[in-house]
mmCIF file of C-alpha atoms and ligand atoms in Angstrom:
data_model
loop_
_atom_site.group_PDB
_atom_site.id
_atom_site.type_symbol
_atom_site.label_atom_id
_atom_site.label_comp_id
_atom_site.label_asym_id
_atom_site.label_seq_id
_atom_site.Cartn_x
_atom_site.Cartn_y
_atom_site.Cartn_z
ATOM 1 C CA UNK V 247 -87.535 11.537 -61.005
ATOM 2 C CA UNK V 248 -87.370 15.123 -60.730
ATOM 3 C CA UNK V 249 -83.757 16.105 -59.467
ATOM 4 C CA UNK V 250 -82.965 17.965 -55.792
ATOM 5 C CA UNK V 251 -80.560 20.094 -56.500
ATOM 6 C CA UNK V 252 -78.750 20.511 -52.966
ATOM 7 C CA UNK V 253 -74.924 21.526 -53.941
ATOM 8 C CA UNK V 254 -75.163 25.604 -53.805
ATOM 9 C CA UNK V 255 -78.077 28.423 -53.479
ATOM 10 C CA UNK V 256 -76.734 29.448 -56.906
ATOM 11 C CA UNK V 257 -78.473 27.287 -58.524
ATOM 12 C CA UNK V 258 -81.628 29.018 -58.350
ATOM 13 C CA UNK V 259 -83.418 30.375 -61.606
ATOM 14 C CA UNK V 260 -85.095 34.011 -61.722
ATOM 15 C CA UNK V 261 -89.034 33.572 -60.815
ATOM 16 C CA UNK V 262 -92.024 34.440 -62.985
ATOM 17 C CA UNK V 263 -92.121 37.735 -61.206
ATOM 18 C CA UNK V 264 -88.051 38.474 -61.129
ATOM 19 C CA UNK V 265 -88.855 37.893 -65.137
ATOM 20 C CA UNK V 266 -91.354 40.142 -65.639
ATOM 21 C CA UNK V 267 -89.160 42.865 -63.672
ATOM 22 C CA UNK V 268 -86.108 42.253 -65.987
ATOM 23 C CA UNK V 269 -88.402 42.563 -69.016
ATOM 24 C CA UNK V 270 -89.933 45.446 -67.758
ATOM 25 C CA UNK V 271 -86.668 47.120 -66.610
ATOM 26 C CA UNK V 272 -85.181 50.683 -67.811
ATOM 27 C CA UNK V 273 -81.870 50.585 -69.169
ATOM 28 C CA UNK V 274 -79.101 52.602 -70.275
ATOM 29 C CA UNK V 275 -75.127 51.997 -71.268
ATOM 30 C CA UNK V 276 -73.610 51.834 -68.097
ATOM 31 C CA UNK V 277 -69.793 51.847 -69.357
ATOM 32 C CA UNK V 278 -71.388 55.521 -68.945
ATOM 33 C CA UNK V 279 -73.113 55.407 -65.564
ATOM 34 C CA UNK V 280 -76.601 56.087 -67.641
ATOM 35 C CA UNK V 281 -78.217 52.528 -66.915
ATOM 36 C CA UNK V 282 -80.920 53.890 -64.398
ATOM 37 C CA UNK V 283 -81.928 50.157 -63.079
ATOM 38 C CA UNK V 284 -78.494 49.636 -62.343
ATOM 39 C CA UNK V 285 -77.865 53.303 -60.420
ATOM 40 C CA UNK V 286 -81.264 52.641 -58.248
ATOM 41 C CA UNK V 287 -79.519 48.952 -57.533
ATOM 42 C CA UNK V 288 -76.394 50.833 -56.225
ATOM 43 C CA UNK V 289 -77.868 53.028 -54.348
ATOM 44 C CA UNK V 290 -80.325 50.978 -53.018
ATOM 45 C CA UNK V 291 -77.309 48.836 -51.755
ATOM 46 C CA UNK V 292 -74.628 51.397 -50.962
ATOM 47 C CA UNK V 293 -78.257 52.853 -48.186
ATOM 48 C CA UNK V 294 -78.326 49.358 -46.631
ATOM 49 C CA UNK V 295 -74.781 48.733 -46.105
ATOM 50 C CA UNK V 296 -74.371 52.429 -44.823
ATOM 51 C CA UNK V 297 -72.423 53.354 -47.115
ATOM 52 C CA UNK V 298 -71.536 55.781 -49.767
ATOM 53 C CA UNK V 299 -71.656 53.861 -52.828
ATOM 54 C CA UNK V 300 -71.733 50.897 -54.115
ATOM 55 C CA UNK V 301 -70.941 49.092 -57.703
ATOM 56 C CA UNK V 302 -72.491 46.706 -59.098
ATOM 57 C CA UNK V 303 -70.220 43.585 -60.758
ATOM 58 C CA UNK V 304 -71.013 40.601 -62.578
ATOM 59 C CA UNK V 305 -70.064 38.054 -59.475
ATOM 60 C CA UNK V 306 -68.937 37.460 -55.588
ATOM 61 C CA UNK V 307 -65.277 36.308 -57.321
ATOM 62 C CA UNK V 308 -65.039 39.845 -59.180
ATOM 63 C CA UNK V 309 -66.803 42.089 -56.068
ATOM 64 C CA UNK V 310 -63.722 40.145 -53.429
ATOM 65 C CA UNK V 311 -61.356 40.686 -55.999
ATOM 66 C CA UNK V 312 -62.233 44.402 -56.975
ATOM 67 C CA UNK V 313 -62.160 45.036 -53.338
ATOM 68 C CA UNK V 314 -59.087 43.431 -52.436
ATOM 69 C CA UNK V 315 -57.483 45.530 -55.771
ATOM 70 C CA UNK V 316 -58.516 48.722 -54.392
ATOM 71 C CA UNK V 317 -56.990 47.875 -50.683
ATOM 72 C CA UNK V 318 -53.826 46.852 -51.399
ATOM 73 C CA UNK V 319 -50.154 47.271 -53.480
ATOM 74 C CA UNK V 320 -48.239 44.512 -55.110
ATOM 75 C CA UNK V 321 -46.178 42.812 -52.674
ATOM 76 C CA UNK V 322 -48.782 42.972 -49.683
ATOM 77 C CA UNK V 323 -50.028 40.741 -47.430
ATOM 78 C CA UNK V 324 -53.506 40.038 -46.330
ATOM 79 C CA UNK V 325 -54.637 38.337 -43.042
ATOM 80 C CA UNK V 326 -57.721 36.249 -43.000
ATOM 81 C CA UNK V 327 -58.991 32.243 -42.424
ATOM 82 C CA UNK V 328 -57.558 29.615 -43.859
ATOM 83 C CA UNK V 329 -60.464 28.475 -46.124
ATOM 84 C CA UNK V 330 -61.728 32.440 -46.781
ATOM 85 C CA UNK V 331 -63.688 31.984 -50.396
ATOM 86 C CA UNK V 332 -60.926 34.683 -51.490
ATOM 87 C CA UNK V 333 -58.242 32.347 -51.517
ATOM 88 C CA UNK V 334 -59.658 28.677 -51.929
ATOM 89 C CA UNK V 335 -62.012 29.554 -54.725
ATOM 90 C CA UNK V 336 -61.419 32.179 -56.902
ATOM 91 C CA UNK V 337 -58.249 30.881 -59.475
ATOM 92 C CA UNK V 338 -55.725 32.402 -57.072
ATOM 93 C CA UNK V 339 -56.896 35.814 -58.217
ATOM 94 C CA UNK V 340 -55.330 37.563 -55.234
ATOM 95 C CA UNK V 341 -51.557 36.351 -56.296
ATOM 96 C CA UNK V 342 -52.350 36.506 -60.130
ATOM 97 C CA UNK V 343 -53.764 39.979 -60.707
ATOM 98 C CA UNK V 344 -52.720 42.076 -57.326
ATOM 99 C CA UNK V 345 -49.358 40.341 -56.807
ATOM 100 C CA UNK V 346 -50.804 40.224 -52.813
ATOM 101 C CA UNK V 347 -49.957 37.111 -50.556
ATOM 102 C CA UNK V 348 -52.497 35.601 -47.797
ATOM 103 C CA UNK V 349 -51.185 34.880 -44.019
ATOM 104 C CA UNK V 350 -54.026 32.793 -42.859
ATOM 105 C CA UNK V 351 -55.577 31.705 -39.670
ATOM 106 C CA UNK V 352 -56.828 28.379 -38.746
ATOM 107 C CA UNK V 353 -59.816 29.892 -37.351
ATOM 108 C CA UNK V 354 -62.950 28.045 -35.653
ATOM 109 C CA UNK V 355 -65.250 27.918 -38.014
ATOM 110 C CA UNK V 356 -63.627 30.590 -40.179
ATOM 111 C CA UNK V 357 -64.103 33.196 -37.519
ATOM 112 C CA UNK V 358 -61.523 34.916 -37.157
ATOM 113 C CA UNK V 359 -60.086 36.000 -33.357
ATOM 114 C CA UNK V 360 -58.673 39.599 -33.197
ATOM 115 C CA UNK V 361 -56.492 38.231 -30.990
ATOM 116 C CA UNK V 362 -54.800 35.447 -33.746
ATOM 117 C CA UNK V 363 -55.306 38.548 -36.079
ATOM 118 C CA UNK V 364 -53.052 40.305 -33.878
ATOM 119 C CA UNK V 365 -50.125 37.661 -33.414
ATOM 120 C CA UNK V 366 -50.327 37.554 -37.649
ATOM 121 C CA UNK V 367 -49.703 41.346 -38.569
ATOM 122 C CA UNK V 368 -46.191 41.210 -39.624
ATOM 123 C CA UNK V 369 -43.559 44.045 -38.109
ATOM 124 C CA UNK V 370 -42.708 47.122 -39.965
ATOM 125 C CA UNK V 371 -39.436 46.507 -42.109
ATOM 126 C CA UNK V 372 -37.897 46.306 -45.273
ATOM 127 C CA UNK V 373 -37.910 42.471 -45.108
ATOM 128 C CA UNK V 374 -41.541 42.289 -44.245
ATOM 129 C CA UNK V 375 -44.466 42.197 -46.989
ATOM 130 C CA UNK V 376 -46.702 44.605 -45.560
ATOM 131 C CA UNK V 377 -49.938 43.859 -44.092
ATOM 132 C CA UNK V 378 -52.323 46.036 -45.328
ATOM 133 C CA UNK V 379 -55.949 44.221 -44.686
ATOM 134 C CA UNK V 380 -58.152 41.782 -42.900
ATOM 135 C CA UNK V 381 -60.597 39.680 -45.267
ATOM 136 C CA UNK V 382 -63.615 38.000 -43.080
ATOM 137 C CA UNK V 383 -66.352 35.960 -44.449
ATOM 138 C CA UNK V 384 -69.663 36.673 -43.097
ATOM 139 C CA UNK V 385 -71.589 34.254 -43.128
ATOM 140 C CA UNK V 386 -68.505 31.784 -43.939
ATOM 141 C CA UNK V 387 -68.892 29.044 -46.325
ATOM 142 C CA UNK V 388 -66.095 26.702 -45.123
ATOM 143 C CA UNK V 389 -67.173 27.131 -41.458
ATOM 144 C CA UNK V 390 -70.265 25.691 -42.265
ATOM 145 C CA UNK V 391 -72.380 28.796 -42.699
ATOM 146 C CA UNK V 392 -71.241 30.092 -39.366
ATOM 147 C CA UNK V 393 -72.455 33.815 -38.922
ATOM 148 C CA UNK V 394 -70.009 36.236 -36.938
ATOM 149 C CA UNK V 395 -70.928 37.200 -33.714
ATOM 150 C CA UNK V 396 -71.185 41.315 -34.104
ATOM 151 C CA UNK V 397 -68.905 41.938 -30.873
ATOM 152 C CA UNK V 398 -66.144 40.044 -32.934
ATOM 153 C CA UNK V 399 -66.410 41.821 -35.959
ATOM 154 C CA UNK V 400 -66.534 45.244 -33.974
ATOM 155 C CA UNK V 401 -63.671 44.279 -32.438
ATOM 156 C CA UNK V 402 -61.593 43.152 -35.208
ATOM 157 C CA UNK V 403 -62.838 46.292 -36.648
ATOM 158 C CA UNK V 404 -61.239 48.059 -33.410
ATOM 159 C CA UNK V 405 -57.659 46.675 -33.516
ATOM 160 C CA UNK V 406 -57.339 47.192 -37.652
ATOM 161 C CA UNK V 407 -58.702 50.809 -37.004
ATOM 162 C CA UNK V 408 -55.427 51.096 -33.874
ATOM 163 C CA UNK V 409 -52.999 48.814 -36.682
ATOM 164 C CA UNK V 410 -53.778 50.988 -40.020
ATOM 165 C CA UNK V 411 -55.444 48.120 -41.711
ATOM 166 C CA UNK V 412 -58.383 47.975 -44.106
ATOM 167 C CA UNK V 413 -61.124 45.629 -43.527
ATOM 168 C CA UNK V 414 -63.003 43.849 -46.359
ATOM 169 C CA UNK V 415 -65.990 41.871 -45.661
ATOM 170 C CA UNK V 416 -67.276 38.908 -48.132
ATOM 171 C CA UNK V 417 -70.940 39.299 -47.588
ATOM 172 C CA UNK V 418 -71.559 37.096 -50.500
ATOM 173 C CA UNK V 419 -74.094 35.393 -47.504
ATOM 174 C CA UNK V 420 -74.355 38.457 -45.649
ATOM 175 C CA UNK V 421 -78.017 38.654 -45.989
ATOM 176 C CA UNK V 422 -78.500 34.907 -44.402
ATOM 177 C CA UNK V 423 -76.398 36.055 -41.532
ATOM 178 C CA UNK V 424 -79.048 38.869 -41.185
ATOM 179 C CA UNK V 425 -81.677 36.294 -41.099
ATOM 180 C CA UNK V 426 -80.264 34.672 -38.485
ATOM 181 C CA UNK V 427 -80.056 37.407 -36.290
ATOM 182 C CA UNK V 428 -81.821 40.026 -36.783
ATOM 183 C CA UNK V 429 -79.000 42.068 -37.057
ATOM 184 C CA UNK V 430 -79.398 44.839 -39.965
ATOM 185 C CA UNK V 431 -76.834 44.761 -43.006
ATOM 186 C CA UNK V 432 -75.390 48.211 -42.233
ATOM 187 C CA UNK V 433 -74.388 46.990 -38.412
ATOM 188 C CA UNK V 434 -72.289 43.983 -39.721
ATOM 189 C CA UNK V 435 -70.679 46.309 -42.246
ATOM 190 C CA UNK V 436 -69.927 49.169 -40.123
ATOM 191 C CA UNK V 437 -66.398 48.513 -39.515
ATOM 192 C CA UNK V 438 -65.421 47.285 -42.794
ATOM 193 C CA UNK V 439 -63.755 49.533 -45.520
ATOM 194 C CA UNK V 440 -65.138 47.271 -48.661
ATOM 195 C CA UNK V 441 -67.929 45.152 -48.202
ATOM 196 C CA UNK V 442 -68.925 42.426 -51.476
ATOM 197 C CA UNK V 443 -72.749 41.439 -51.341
ATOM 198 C CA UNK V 444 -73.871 38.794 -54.024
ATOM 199 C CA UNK V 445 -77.515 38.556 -55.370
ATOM 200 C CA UNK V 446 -77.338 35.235 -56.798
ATOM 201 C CA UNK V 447 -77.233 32.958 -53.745
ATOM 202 C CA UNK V 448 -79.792 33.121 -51.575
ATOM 203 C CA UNK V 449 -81.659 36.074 -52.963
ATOM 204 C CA UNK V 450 -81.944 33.758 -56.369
ATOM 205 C CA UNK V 451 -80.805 36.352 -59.145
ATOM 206 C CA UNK V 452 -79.364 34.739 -62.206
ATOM 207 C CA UNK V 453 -76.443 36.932 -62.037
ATOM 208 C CA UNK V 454 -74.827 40.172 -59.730
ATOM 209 C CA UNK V 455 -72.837 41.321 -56.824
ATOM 210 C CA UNK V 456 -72.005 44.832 -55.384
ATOM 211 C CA UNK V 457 -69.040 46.356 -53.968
ATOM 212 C CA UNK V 458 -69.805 48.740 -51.202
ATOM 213 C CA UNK V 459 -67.329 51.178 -49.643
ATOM 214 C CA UNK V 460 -66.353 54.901 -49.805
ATOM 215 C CA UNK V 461 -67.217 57.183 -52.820
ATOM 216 C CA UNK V 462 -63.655 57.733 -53.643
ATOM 217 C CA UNK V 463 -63.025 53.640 -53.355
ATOM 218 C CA UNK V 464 -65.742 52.704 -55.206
ATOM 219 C CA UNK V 465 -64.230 54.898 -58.172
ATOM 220 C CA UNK V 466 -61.275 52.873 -58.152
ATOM 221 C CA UNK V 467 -63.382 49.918 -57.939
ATOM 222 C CA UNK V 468 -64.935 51.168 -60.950
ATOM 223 C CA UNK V 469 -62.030 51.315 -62.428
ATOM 224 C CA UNK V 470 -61.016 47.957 -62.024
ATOM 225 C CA UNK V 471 -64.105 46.062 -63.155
ATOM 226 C CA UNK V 472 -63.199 47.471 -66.320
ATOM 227 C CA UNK V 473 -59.842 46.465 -66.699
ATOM 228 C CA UNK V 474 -61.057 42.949 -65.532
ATOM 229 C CA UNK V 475 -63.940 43.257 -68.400
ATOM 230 C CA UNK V 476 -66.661 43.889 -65.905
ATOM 231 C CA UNK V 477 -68.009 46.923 -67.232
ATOM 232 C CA UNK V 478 -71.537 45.741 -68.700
ATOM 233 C CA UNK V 479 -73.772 47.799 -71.192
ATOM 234 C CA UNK V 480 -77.290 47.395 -70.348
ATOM 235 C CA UNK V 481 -76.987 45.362 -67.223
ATOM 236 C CA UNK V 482 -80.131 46.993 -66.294
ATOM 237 C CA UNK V 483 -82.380 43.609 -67.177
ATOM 238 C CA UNK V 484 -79.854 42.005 -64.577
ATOM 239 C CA UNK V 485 -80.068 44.913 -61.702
ATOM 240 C CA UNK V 486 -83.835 44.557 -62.088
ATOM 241 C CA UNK V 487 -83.625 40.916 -60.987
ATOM 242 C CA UNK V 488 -80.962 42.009 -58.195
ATOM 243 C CA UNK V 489 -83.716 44.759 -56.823
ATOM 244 C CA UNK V 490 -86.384 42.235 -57.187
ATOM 245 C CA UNK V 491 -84.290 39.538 -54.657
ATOM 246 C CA UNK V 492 -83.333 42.295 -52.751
ATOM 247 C CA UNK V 493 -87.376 43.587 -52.091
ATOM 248 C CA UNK V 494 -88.735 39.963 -52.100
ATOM 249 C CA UNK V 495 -86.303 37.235 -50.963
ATOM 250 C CA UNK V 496 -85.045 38.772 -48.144
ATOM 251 C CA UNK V 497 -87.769 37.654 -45.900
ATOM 252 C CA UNK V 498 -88.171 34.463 -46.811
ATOM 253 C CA UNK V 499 -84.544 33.360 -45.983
ATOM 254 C CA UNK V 500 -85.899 31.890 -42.607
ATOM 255 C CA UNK V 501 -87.240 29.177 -44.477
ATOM 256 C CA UNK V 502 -84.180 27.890 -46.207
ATOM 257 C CA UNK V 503 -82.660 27.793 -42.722
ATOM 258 C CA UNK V 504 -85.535 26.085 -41.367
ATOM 259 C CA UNK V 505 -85.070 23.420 -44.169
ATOM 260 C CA UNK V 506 -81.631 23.604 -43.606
ATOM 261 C CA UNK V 507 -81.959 22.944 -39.723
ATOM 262 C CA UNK V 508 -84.282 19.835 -40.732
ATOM 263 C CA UNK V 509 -82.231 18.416 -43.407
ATOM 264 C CA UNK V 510 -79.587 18.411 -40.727
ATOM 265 C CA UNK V 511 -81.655 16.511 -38.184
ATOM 266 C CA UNK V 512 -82.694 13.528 -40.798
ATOM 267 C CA UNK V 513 -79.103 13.073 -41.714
ATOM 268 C CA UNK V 514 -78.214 13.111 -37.894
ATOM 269 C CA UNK V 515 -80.969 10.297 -37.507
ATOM 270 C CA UNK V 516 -79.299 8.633 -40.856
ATOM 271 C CA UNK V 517 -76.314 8.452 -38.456
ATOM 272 C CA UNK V 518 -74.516 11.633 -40.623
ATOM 273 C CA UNK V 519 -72.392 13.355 -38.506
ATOM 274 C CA UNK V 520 -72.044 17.539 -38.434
ATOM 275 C CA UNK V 521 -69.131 18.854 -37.917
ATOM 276 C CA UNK V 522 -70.913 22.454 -37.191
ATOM 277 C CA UNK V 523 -73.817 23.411 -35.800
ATOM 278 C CA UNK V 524 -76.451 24.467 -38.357
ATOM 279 C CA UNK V 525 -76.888 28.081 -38.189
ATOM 280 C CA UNK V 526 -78.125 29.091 -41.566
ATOM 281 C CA UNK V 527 -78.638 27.322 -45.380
ATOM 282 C CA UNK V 528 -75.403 25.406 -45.742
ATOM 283 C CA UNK V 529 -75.200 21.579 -43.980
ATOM 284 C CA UNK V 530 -72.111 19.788 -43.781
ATOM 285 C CA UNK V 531 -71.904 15.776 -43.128
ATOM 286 C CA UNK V 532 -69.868 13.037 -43.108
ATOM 287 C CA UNK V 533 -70.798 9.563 -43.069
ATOM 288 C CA UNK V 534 -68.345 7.172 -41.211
ATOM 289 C CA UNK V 535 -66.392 5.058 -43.780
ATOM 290 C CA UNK V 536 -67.783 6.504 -47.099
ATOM 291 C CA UNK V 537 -65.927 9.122 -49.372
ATOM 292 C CA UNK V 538 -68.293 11.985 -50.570
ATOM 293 C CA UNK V 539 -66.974 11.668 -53.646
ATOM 294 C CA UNK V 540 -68.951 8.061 -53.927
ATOM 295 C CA UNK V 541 -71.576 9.121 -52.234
ATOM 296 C CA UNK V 542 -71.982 12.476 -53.994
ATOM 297 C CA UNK V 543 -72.467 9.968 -56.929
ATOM 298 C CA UNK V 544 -74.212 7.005 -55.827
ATOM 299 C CA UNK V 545 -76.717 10.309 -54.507
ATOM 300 C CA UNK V 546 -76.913 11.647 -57.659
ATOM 301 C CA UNK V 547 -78.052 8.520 -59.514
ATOM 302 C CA UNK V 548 -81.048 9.083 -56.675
ATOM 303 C CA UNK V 549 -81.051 12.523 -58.187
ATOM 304 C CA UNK V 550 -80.120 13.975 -55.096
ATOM 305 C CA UNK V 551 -77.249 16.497 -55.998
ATOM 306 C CA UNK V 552 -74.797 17.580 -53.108
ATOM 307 C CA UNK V 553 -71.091 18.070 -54.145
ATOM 308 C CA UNK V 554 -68.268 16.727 -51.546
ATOM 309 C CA UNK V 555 -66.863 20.053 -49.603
ATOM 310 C CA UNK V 556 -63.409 19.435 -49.979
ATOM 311 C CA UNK V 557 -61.758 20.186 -46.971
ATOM 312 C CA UNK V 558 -62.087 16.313 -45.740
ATOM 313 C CA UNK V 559 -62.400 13.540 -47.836
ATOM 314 C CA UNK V 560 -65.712 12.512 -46.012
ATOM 315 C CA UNK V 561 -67.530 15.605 -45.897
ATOM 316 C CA UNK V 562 -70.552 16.480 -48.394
ATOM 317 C CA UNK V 563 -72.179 19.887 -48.596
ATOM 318 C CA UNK V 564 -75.873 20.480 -48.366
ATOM 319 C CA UNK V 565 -77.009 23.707 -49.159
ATOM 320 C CA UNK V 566 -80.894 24.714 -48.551
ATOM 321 C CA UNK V 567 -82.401 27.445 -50.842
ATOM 322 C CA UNK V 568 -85.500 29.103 -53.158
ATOM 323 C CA UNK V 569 -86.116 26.147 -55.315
ATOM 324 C CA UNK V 570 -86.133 23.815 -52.562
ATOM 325 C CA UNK V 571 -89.527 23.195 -51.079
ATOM 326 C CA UNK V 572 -90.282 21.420 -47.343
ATOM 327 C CA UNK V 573 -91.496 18.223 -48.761
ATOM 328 C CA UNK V 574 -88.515 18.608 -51.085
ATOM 329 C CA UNK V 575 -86.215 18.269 -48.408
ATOM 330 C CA UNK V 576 -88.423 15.294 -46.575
ATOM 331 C CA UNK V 577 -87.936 13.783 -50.317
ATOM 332 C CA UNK V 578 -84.149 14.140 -50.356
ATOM 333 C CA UNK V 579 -83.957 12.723 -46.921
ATOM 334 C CA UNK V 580 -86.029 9.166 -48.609
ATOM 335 C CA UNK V 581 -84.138 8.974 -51.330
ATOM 336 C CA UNK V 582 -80.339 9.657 -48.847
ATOM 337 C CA UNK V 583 -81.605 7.036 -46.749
ATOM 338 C CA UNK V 584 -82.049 4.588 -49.624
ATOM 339 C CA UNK V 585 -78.559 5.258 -50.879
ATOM 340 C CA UNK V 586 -77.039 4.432 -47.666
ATOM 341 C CA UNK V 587 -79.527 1.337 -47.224
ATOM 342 C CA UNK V 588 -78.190 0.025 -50.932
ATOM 343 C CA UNK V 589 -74.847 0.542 -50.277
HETATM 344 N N1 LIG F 222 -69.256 30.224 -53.575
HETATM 345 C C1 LIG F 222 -69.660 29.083 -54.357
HETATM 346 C C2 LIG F 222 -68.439 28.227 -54.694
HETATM 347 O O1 LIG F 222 -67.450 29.007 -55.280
HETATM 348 C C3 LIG F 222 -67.861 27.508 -53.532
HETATM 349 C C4 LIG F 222 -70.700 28.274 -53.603
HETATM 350 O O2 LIG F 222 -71.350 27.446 -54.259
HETATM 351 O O3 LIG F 222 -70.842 28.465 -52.382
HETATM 352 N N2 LIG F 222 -67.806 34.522 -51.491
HETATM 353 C C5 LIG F 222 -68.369 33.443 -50.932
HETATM 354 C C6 LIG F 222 -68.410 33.321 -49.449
HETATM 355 C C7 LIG F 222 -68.924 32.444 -51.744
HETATM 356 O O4 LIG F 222 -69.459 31.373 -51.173
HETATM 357 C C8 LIG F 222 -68.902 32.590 -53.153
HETATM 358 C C9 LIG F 222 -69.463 31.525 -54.061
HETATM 359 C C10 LIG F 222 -68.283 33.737 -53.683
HETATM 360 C C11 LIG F 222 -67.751 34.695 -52.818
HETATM 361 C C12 LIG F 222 -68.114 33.950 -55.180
HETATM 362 O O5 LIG F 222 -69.297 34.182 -55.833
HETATM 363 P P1 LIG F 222 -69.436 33.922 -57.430
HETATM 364 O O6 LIG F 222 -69.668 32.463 -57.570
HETATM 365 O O7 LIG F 222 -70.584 34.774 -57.806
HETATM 366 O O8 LIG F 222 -68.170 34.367 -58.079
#
């Protein structure tokens, strides 16, 4: 029984065709900028975010955390949701390597309200840690995939222009949001100082995320891949996969939400229960009475694989992606309904 593999849209492995583009790719050392695969990537990137430049970074964890280096000083505070990827799931990076604190938000969905934003800037003061930036998570994983409505991020973007604050967007997703909407990259990152963009989720490269911002803060970005150990030689063969997705995979996004959207409705029927609306490739669902944990196994000796979420002790995440097909999903949805039948 061939497995489903359901738990994240970085599971995906490089097509025939990304292949023949890393093989094929030109590369250079680019410890000294002289990898021209990996410049074209950048700039590539830095022209559809609408901004200067961009840098690329071995993954979404180092692109947030490069970012959120550049924006702040020891002893800072950031605003942003309570279950922002930045703080649940990357090692407690912020606290360990930028001495920076989080004051979060419960926020719908992980959508952050200018207004809460507002109330959670602390005063000016020598007692105060200083708030220095707003993190927001476009599309956001913990809300369910929920994309930002652009009014709310131009208004957020509004009230930290009028408070002094930087703005760093985690567009790990931010090209699923686009498929949602329509809405071009460079519009949702317009008011945002840093924006992070990941290749290997939904765009399927094995590996590769950018940092986008101003030319003088992507130096400093620069800067601090390398003290993290993110400067790569010839990362070329990787940036060649990343322009690849970027050329090719972009379109077809659509159809993991489509998949998404119908994987949703046979769990409904299953009598699963969604916490969120399903807006692009990520499903959540509980099933009254049964811990994901069990049924996260009991799936996987199915070989359906969907890992619990974590933020409830029923809740399972679903996520939709390149390497799963329409009749995959129909498949998955047989083989869930025979778990719950057994058991
Ligand atoms: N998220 C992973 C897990 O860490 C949860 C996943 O499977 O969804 N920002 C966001 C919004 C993300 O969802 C992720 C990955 C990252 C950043 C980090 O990317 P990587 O895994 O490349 O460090």
């Amino acid at each position: 029984m061939t497995p489903i593999d359901l738990r994240s849209d970085t599971v995906t492995r490089p097509t025939a065709a990304m292949r023949e583009a890393m093989a094929r790719a030109e590369v250079g050392d680019d410890v000294y900028g002289e990898d021209p695969t990996v410049n074209l990537l950048q700039q590539e990137v830095a022209a559809l975010l609408g901004k200067e430049a961009a840098l690329f970074v071995p993954s979404g964890t180092m692109a947030n955390q490069v970012s959120l280096g550049v924006l702040t000083r020891p002893g800072d505070e950031i605003v942003c949701d309570a279950g922002a990827h930045c703080i649940s799931f990357e090692s407690g990076a912020l606290a360990a390597l930028w001495g920076v604190q989080a004051r979060t938000i419960a926020a719908d969905r992980g959508l952050l309200d200018p207004v809460e934003v507002e109330a959670a800037i602390r005063p000016a003061g020598d007692v105060f840690p200083r708030t220095r930036a707003v993190a927001l998570e476009n599309t956001h994983n913990r809300g369910g995939g929920a994309v930002y409505p652009l009014e709310r991020i131009r208004a957020l973007g509004e009230l930290a222009r009028r408070r002094g604050l930087h703005l760093h967007l985690d567009g790990a997703r931010l090209w699923n949001a686009c498929a949602a909407t329509g809405i071009a990259p460079a519009e949702y990152a317009r008011e945002a100082t840093t924006v992070s963009v990941c290749l290997s989720k939904g765009l399927g490269a094995p590996a590769g995320s950018l940092v986008a911002g101003s030319r003088d803060l992507v130096a400093e970005a620069r800067r601090l891949r390398k003290r993290l150990g993110g400067g790569m030689r010839q990362a070329g063969v990787l940036a060649a996969a990343g322009l690849h997705a970027l050329r090719n995979h972009r379109g077809r996004l659509a159809e993991d939400h489509a998949n998404a959207r119908r994987l949703a409705d046979g769990l409904t029927e299953l009598g699963g229960l969604l916490p969120f609306p399903v807006e692009t490739n990520l499903v959540f669902v509980a099933f009254t009475g049964r811990s994901a944990a069990d049924l996260s196994a009991r799936l996987a000796s199915e070989g359906v694989l969907a890992n619990p979420e974590g933020s409830r002790p029923e809740l399972l995440r679903l996520v939709t992606h390149l390497d799963v097909s329409r009749a995959q999903v129909d498949d998955a949805l047989a083989r869930i309904a025979r778990v719950l039948r057994a058991a």
